[in-house]
Short mmCIF file of C-alpha atoms in Angstrom, two decimals:
data_model
loop_
_atom_site.label_atom_id
_atom_site.label_comp_id
_atom_site.label_asym_id
_atom_site.label_seq_id
_atom_site.Cartn_x
_atom_site.Cartn_y
_atom_site.Cartn_z
CA MET R 1 -1.69 -34.26 40.34
CA ALA R 2 -3.44 -36.13 38.43
CA ALA R 3 -6.26 -36.80 40.80
CA SER R 4 -6.89 -33.24 41.61
CA SER R 5 -6.90 -32.27 37.36
CA GLN R 6 -9.49 -35.34 37.71
CA GLN R 7 -12.12 -33.90 40.41
CA SER R 8 -11.53 -30.66 38.81
CA SER R 9 -12.90 -31.85 35.53
CA HIS R 10 -15.36 -33.69 37.38
CA HIS R 11 -16.18 -30.19 39.12
CA HIS R 12 -16.32 -28.41 35.48
CA LEU R 13 -18.86 -30.85 34.17
CA LEU R 14 -21.18 -30.39 36.57
CA VAL R 15 -21.29 -26.79 35.63
CA LEU R 16 -21.75 -27.74 32.18
CA LEU R 17 -24.43 -29.81 33.27
CA LEU R 18 -26.29 -27.16 35.15
CA LEU R 19 -25.97 -25.05 32.18
CA SER R 20 -27.35 -27.04 29.79
CA CYS R 21 -30.16 -27.64 32.07
CA SER R 22 -30.66 -24.35 32.86
CA LEU R 23 -30.73 -23.36 28.96
CA ALA R 24 -32.88 -26.16 27.21
CA GLY R 25 -34.84 -24.22 24.73
CA ALA R 26 -32.61 -20.96 25.12
CA ALA R 27 -31.26 -19.60 21.98
CA THR R 28 -27.83 -20.72 20.42
CA ALA R 29 -24.93 -18.49 18.96
CA GLY R 30 -26.16 -16.72 15.31
CA SER R 31 -29.57 -16.47 15.92
CA THR R 32 -31.72 -13.41 15.12
CA MET R 33 -34.08 -12.82 17.97
CA GLN R 34 -35.06 -9.90 18.73
CA CYS R 35 -33.77 -8.26 22.09
CA HIS R 36 -35.93 -7.01 24.75
CA ASP R 37 -35.75 -3.15 25.02
CA GLU R 38 -35.02 -3.69 29.11
CA ASP R 39 -32.30 -6.51 28.33
CA GLN R 40 -30.49 -4.50 25.93
CA ALA R 41 -30.08 -1.01 27.70
CA ALA R 42 -29.19 -3.29 30.71
CA LEU R 43 -25.98 -4.69 29.37
CA LEU R 44 -25.54 -1.75 27.45
CA ALA R 45 -24.97 -0.49 30.59
CA ILE R 46 -22.93 -3.47 32.13
CA ASN R 47 -20.68 -2.49 29.31
CA SER R 48 -20.05 1.13 30.19
CA ALA R 49 -19.81 0.30 33.77
CA LEU R 50 -16.63 -2.23 33.24
CA GLY R 51 -14.95 0.32 30.91
CA SER R 52 -16.24 -1.52 27.13
CA PRO R 53 -13.43 -3.56 27.16
CA TYR R 54 -12.65 -5.21 23.59
CA HIS R 55 -14.43 -8.36 25.29
CA PHE R 56 -17.52 -6.48 24.26
CA ALA R 57 -16.80 -5.66 21.07
CA SER R 58 -20.19 -7.29 19.48
CA TRP R 59 -22.19 -4.90 22.25
CA THR R 60 -23.39 -2.54 19.71
CA PRO R 61 -27.09 -0.73 19.84
CA ASP R 62 -27.69 -1.51 16.11
CA THR R 63 -27.53 -5.35 16.43
CA PHE R 64 -29.72 -7.80 18.80
CA CYS R 65 -28.23 -8.43 21.98
CA CYS R 66 -29.40 -12.26 21.47
CA ASP R 67 -26.60 -12.49 18.92
CA TRP R 68 -23.98 -10.72 21.11
CA TYR R 69 -20.40 -12.62 22.76
CA ASP R 70 -21.19 -13.87 26.10
CA VAL R 71 -25.05 -13.68 25.85
CA ASP R 72 -27.73 -16.91 25.86
CA CYS R 73 -31.48 -16.17 25.61
CA ASP R 74 -34.39 -18.06 26.09
CA ASN R 75 -36.09 -18.94 23.34
CA ALA R 76 -39.61 -19.05 24.59
CA THR R 77 -39.38 -15.69 25.93
CA GLY R 78 -36.99 -14.05 24.38
CA ARG R 79 -35.11 -12.54 27.61
CA VAL R 80 -31.39 -12.78 28.51
CA ALA R 81 -31.00 -16.36 30.58
CA GLY R 82 -27.36 -16.32 30.61
CA LEU R 83 -24.32 -14.27 30.69
CA SER R 84 -20.86 -15.56 31.03
CA VAL R 85 -18.14 -13.24 31.15
CA LEU R 86 -14.48 -15.26 31.23
CA GLY R 87 -10.98 -14.46 31.32
CA ASP R 88 -11.14 -10.81 30.17
CA GLY R 89 -7.93 -8.87 31.61
CA ASN R 90 -9.21 -5.34 30.09
CA VAL R 91 -11.74 -5.42 32.87
CA THR R 92 -9.56 -3.21 35.39
CA ALA R 93 -10.96 -1.19 38.12
CA ALA R 94 -14.38 -2.17 38.34
CA ALA R 95 -17.22 -3.22 40.63
CA ILE R 96 -19.74 -5.88 39.46
CA PRO R 97 -22.29 -3.55 38.11
CA ASP R 98 -25.64 -2.96 39.67
CA ALA R 99 -27.33 -2.85 36.20
CA ILE R 100 -27.15 -7.15 35.90
CA ALA R 101 -29.84 -6.86 38.36
CA ASN R 102 -32.33 -5.63 35.48
CA LEU R 103 -31.89 -8.57 33.61
CA THR R 104 -34.85 -9.83 35.24
CA GLY R 105 -35.19 -13.65 33.00
CA LEU R 106 -30.90 -14.07 33.83
CA ARG R 107 -30.60 -17.75 35.18
CA PHE R 108 -27.16 -18.15 35.05
CA LEU R 109 -24.32 -15.88 35.70
CA VAL R 110 -20.80 -16.13 35.40
CA LEU R 111 -17.96 -13.79 36.16
CA ARG R 112 -14.84 -15.86 35.99
CA HIS R 113 -11.02 -15.02 35.84
CA LEU R 114 -11.49 -11.49 35.79
CA PRO R 115 -8.76 -10.30 37.99
CA GLY R 116 -9.77 -6.31 37.64
CA LEU R 117 -12.84 -6.76 39.22
CA SER R 118 -13.05 -5.46 42.71
CA GLY R 119 -15.47 -3.98 45.47
CA ALA R 120 -18.05 -6.17 47.15
CA ILE R 121 -20.64 -8.74 45.79
CA PRO R 122 -24.09 -6.02 45.62
CA ASP R 123 -27.17 -7.10 47.34
CA SER R 124 -28.80 -6.44 43.74
CA LEU R 125 -28.35 -9.76 42.86
CA ALA R 126 -30.60 -10.95 44.99
CA GLN R 127 -33.30 -9.51 42.56
CA LEU R 128 -32.54 -12.12 39.88
CA SER R 129 -35.18 -14.37 41.31
CA GLY R 130 -34.48 -16.92 38.79
CA LEU R 131 -31.08 -17.57 39.00
CA THR R 132 -29.70 -20.83 39.03
CA GLN R 133 -25.93 -20.74 38.82
CA LEU R 134 -23.86 -17.80 40.38
CA THR R 135 -20.31 -17.78 39.98
CA ILE R 136 -17.90 -14.98 40.87
CA SER R 137 -14.43 -16.86 40.74
CA TYR R 138 -10.71 -15.66 40.03
CA THR R 139 -11.55 -12.30 40.93
CA GLY R 140 -10.33 -9.40 43.40
CA VAL R 141 -13.97 -8.98 44.65
CA SER R 142 -13.94 -8.38 48.74
CA GLY R 143 -16.20 -7.68 51.71
CA PRO R 144 -18.65 -10.51 53.16
CA VAL R 145 -20.77 -13.22 51.40
CA PRO R 146 -24.00 -11.44 51.25
CA ALA R 147 -26.78 -12.81 53.27
CA SER R 148 -28.97 -11.61 50.66
CA LEU R 149 -28.22 -14.38 48.31
CA SER R 150 -30.27 -16.59 50.45
CA GLN R 151 -33.31 -14.98 48.59
CA LEU R 152 -32.01 -17.03 45.52
CA VAL R 153 -34.59 -19.80 45.84
CA ASP R 154 -33.83 -21.58 42.66
CA LEU R 155 -29.98 -21.30 42.90
CA ALA R 156 -28.59 -24.96 42.65
CA LEU R 157 -24.64 -23.89 42.12
CA LEU R 158 -22.84 -21.12 43.80
CA ASP R 159 -19.44 -20.33 43.19
CA LEU R 160 -17.72 -17.70 44.94
CA SER R 161 -13.85 -19.33 44.86
CA PHE R 162 -10.17 -17.68 44.64
CA ASN R 163 -11.63 -13.87 45.57
CA ALA R 164 -10.74 -11.78 48.63
CA LEU R 165 -14.04 -12.20 50.68
CA THR R 166 -13.74 -12.23 54.61
CA GLY R 167 -16.20 -12.48 57.12
CA ALA R 168 -18.14 -15.76 58.12
CA ILE R 169 -20.66 -17.73 55.85
CA PRO R 170 -24.06 -16.64 56.07
CA ALA R 171 -26.28 -19.18 57.99
CA SER R 172 -29.07 -18.26 56.07
CA LEU R 173 -27.91 -19.96 52.62
CA ALA R 174 -28.53 -23.21 54.76
CA ASP R 175 -32.09 -21.89 53.93
CA LEU R 176 -31.95 -22.63 50.23
CA PRO R 177 -33.47 -25.70 49.10
CA ALA R 178 -32.42 -26.23 45.70
CA LEU R 179 -29.05 -25.57 46.51
CA ALA R 180 -26.60 -28.67 45.54
CA SER R 181 -23.02 -27.07 45.31
CA ILE R 182 -21.16 -24.92 47.12
CA ASP R 183 -17.49 -23.64 46.29
CA LEU R 184 -16.26 -20.94 48.71
CA SER R 185 -12.43 -21.43 48.41
CA ARG R 186 -9.47 -20.08 48.65
CA ASN R 187 -10.93 -16.43 50.48
CA ARG R 188 -10.30 -15.21 53.82
CA LEU R 189 -13.84 -16.22 55.64
CA GLU R 190 -13.66 -17.17 59.27
CA GLY R 191 -15.52 -18.48 61.64
CA PRO R 192 -17.71 -21.70 62.20
CA VAL R 193 -19.48 -23.81 59.28
CA PRO R 194 -22.95 -23.44 59.30
CA ALA R 195 -24.81 -26.57 60.77
CA LEU R 196 -27.32 -27.30 58.41
CA LEU R 197 -25.23 -26.20 55.38
CA LEU R 198 -26.64 -28.19 52.03
CA GLY R 199 -29.05 -29.89 54.91
CA ARG R 200 -31.82 -29.10 52.33
CA CYS R 201 -30.29 -30.92 49.27
CA PRO R 202 -32.01 -34.13 48.87
CA GLY R 203 -29.56 -35.83 46.04
CA PRO R 204 -25.91 -35.27 46.03
CA ALA R 205 -24.05 -32.37 47.23
CA GLU R 206 -20.84 -30.87 46.81
CA LEU R 207 -18.87 -28.42 49.42
CA ARG R 208 -15.46 -26.59 48.83
CA LEU R 209 -14.25 -24.46 51.71
CA SER R 210 -11.02 -24.81 51.62
CA HIS R 211 -8.27 -22.03 52.18
CA ASN R 212 -10.10 -20.25 54.62
CA ASN R 213 -9.39 -19.43 58.52
CA LEU R 214 -12.98 -21.07 59.34
CA SER R 215 -12.70 -22.75 62.76
CA GLY R 216 -15.04 -24.75 65.07
CA ALA R 217 -16.59 -28.21 64.74
CA ILE R 218 -17.45 -30.21 61.45
CA PRO R 219 -21.30 -29.64 62.01
CA ALA R 220 -22.82 -33.34 63.31
CA GLY R 221 -25.72 -32.53 60.41
CA PHE R 222 -23.23 -33.14 57.89
CA ALA R 223 -24.02 -36.96 58.42
CA ALA R 224 -27.19 -36.69 56.78
CA VAL R 225 -25.48 -34.78 53.74
CA ASN R 226 -25.11 -37.05 50.58
CA PHE R 227 -21.79 -35.40 49.71
CA THR R 228 -20.03 -36.54 46.34
CA HIS R 229 -17.38 -34.35 47.19
CA LEU R 230 -16.36 -32.37 50.75
CA ASP R 231 -13.41 -30.55 50.97
CA LEU R 232 -12.64 -28.50 54.16
CA SER R 233 -8.63 -29.20 54.04
CA ARG R 234 -6.78 -25.92 55.40
CA ASN R 235 -8.83 -24.76 58.00
CA SER R 236 -8.75 -24.68 61.79
CA LEU R 237 -11.58 -26.82 62.37
CA THR R 238 -11.30 -29.34 65.42
CA GLY R 239 -13.36 -32.16 66.71
CA ASP R 240 -14.79 -35.39 65.29
CA ALA R 241 -15.05 -35.95 61.77
CA SER R 242 -16.16 -39.12 61.75
CA ALA R 243 -19.82 -38.28 61.23
CA VAL R 244 -19.08 -37.40 57.44
CA LEU R 245 -17.88 -41.27 56.79
CA GLY R 246 -19.67 -44.10 56.77
CA ARG R 247 -20.70 -46.82 54.23
CA GLY R 248 -23.14 -46.64 51.68
CA LYS R 249 -22.56 -42.87 51.29
CA PRO R 250 -22.00 -41.74 47.65
CA LEU R 251 -18.50 -39.62 48.84
CA GLN R 252 -16.03 -39.84 46.18
CA HIS R 253 -13.59 -36.91 47.28
CA LEU R 254 -12.84 -36.00 50.89
CA ASP R 255 -10.25 -33.92 52.01
CA LEU R 256 -9.85 -32.63 55.94
CA SER R 257 -6.26 -32.30 55.59
CA ARG R 258 -4.42 -29.51 57.77
CA ASN R 259 -7.02 -28.91 60.36
CA ASP R 260 -6.98 -29.80 64.17
CA LEU R 261 -9.73 -32.63 64.09
CA ARG R 262 -8.88 -35.20 66.94
CA PHE R 263 -10.86 -38.03 66.93
CA SER R 264 -10.42 -41.98 66.73
CA LEU R 265 -10.07 -43.74 63.36
CA THR R 266 -10.09 -47.05 64.91
CA GLY R 267 -13.70 -48.70 63.94
CA ALA R 268 -14.44 -45.87 61.39
CA GLU R 269 -16.73 -47.29 58.46
CA LEU R 270 -15.11 -45.71 55.23
CA PRO R 271 -17.75 -45.08 52.13
CA GLU R 272 -17.17 -47.74 49.54
CA GLN R 273 -17.05 -45.45 46.45
CA LEU R 274 -14.15 -42.91 47.98
CA ALA R 275 -11.40 -42.20 45.22
CA TYR R 276 -9.38 -39.39 47.56
CA LEU R 277 -8.96 -39.44 51.08
CA ASP R 278 -6.73 -37.03 52.36
CA LEU R 279 -6.91 -37.12 56.41
CA SER R 280 -3.34 -35.56 57.15
CA HIS R 281 -1.76 -32.59 59.23
CA ASN R 282 -4.40 -33.03 62.16
CA ALA R 283 -4.24 -34.93 65.38
CA ILE R 284 -6.25 -38.27 64.44
CA ARG R 285 -5.50 -41.51 66.63
CA GLY R 286 -6.23 -44.98 66.42
CA ARG R 287 -5.70 -47.23 63.30
CA VAL R 288 -5.72 -47.54 59.96
CA PRO R 289 -9.00 -49.52 58.93
CA ALA R 290 -8.63 -52.55 57.47
CA GLN R 291 -11.20 -51.52 54.75
CA VAL R 292 -9.22 -49.31 53.61
CA ALA R 293 -7.65 -52.00 51.32
CA ASP R 294 -11.13 -52.82 49.98
CA LEU R 295 -11.94 -49.79 48.05
CA ALA R 296 -11.15 -50.72 44.93
CA GLY R 297 -11.16 -46.82 43.39
CA LEU R 298 -8.81 -45.61 45.85
CA GLN R 299 -6.28 -43.31 43.90
CA VAL R 300 -5.42 -40.82 46.78
CA PHE R 301 -4.69 -41.97 50.63
CA ASN R 302 -3.34 -39.87 53.05
CA VAL R 303 -2.80 -40.02 56.59
CA SER R 304 0.46 -38.67 57.35
CA TYR R 305 1.15 -36.03 59.96
CA ASN R 306 -1.46 -37.68 62.84
CA LYS R 307 -1.08 -39.57 65.81
CA LEU R 308 -2.38 -42.89 64.19
CA CYS R 309 -0.79 -46.68 65.85
CA GLY R 310 -0.94 -50.17 64.44
CA VAL R 311 0.00 -52.33 61.49
CA VAL R 312 -0.65 -50.61 58.27
CA PRO R 313 -3.42 -52.45 56.22
CA THR R 314 -2.13 -54.97 53.22
CA GLY R 315 -3.59 -56.28 50.43
CA GLY R 316 -6.15 -54.93 47.72
CA VAL R 317 -5.43 -51.31 46.81
CA MET R 318 -2.50 -51.01 49.39
CA GLU R 319 0.08 -51.30 47.15
CA ARG R 320 -0.90 -48.16 45.95
CA PHE R 321 0.87 -45.79 48.48
CA ASP R 322 3.77 -45.42 49.35
CA ALA R 323 5.39 -44.28 53.06
CA TYR R 324 4.75 -40.89 52.24
CA SER R 325 1.27 -41.81 52.70
CA TYR R 326 1.91 -42.50 56.45
CA GLN R 327 5.12 -40.60 57.22
CA HIS R 328 5.08 -38.61 60.70
CA ASN R 329 2.67 -40.75 62.99
CA LYS R 330 2.90 -42.35 66.18
CA CYS R 331 3.49 -45.77 65.62
CA LEU R 332 2.62 -46.72 62.34
CA CYS R 333 4.14 -49.71 61.26
CA GLY R 334 4.56 -52.56 58.71
CA SER R 335 4.98 -52.37 55.03
CA PRO R 336 5.24 -49.84 53.29
CA LEU R 337 6.95 -48.51 57.03
CA PRO R 338 9.70 -50.37 58.96
CA ALA R 339 8.83 -53.69 60.67
CA CYS R 340 6.54 -53.48 63.71
CA HIS R 341 8.06 -54.35 67.14
CA ARG R 342 5.95 -55.50 69.74
CA TYR R 343 5.37 -52.45 71.55
CA MET R 344 3.65 -50.99 68.38
CA LEU R 345 0.91 -53.51 68.80
CA LEU R 346 -0.18 -52.90 72.17
#
């Protein structure tokens, strides 16, 4: 649980860093910057479409919208650059307002912890050509992930987690040159993982697709992506996952658990910066690489419920992990498991 919280904190830190970069020079709370007429009209339309919840009590026509709660403006242009609506249970039975698309200077949009928000993600959001972050998370939003999002060429972070989205992940998302972080976890998505997803990202990349119904193989092209965080757990993925492993990679968090992956772990080389490695509940064969013991930062290690054999490595960090990390394999043995017999070593 502590490791999970640590990874969540890391993700939120990434979001905050992106926001701070997006709003360099943006107006701060308490400014008296005059609001652009088109932006004020759009925000008032958004307020009306969401049922004028108390959350927007400061949104009144007789005040400047750059001073409104949840709104950030750019100092240089005076246009609304950010809209973050978080945790309002008073937004009930409302769709995402099309009026958001009229905020033409918007660089980040966050709609999070709004359980009453429903309906599909509107294609009109693709008109926000300067958007760098789009977060629609922990809502009742359903329908597909719009392929039109691939028009957002400046998008760096896409978080559509914890919704009720269905259908396939659009292959066109791989065309986005700035996209570095995708979170589509906890939905009902199906079909394959697009072959080139995040393949254009030149720097560190994060991909979270857990708790869906995705199938097929892990793309071979992932071998060339500089993942720091990769979570494909709780899907129906098959085949060989060794492409995402390898020395020298910046990967710190890898969770491939609860799929149907089938490959040999014998001889696999692991990223030296791994802090979290969960390969449990697959059909992985072979031996646990001795290199695991040398991963100084490894805090979570789980290869249980596979078809592994041979002696569990010793020394280094191995004393951190008990029998739970290895249970229900074909013939693993040695501390913290029972002693090895001759047939287990063949």
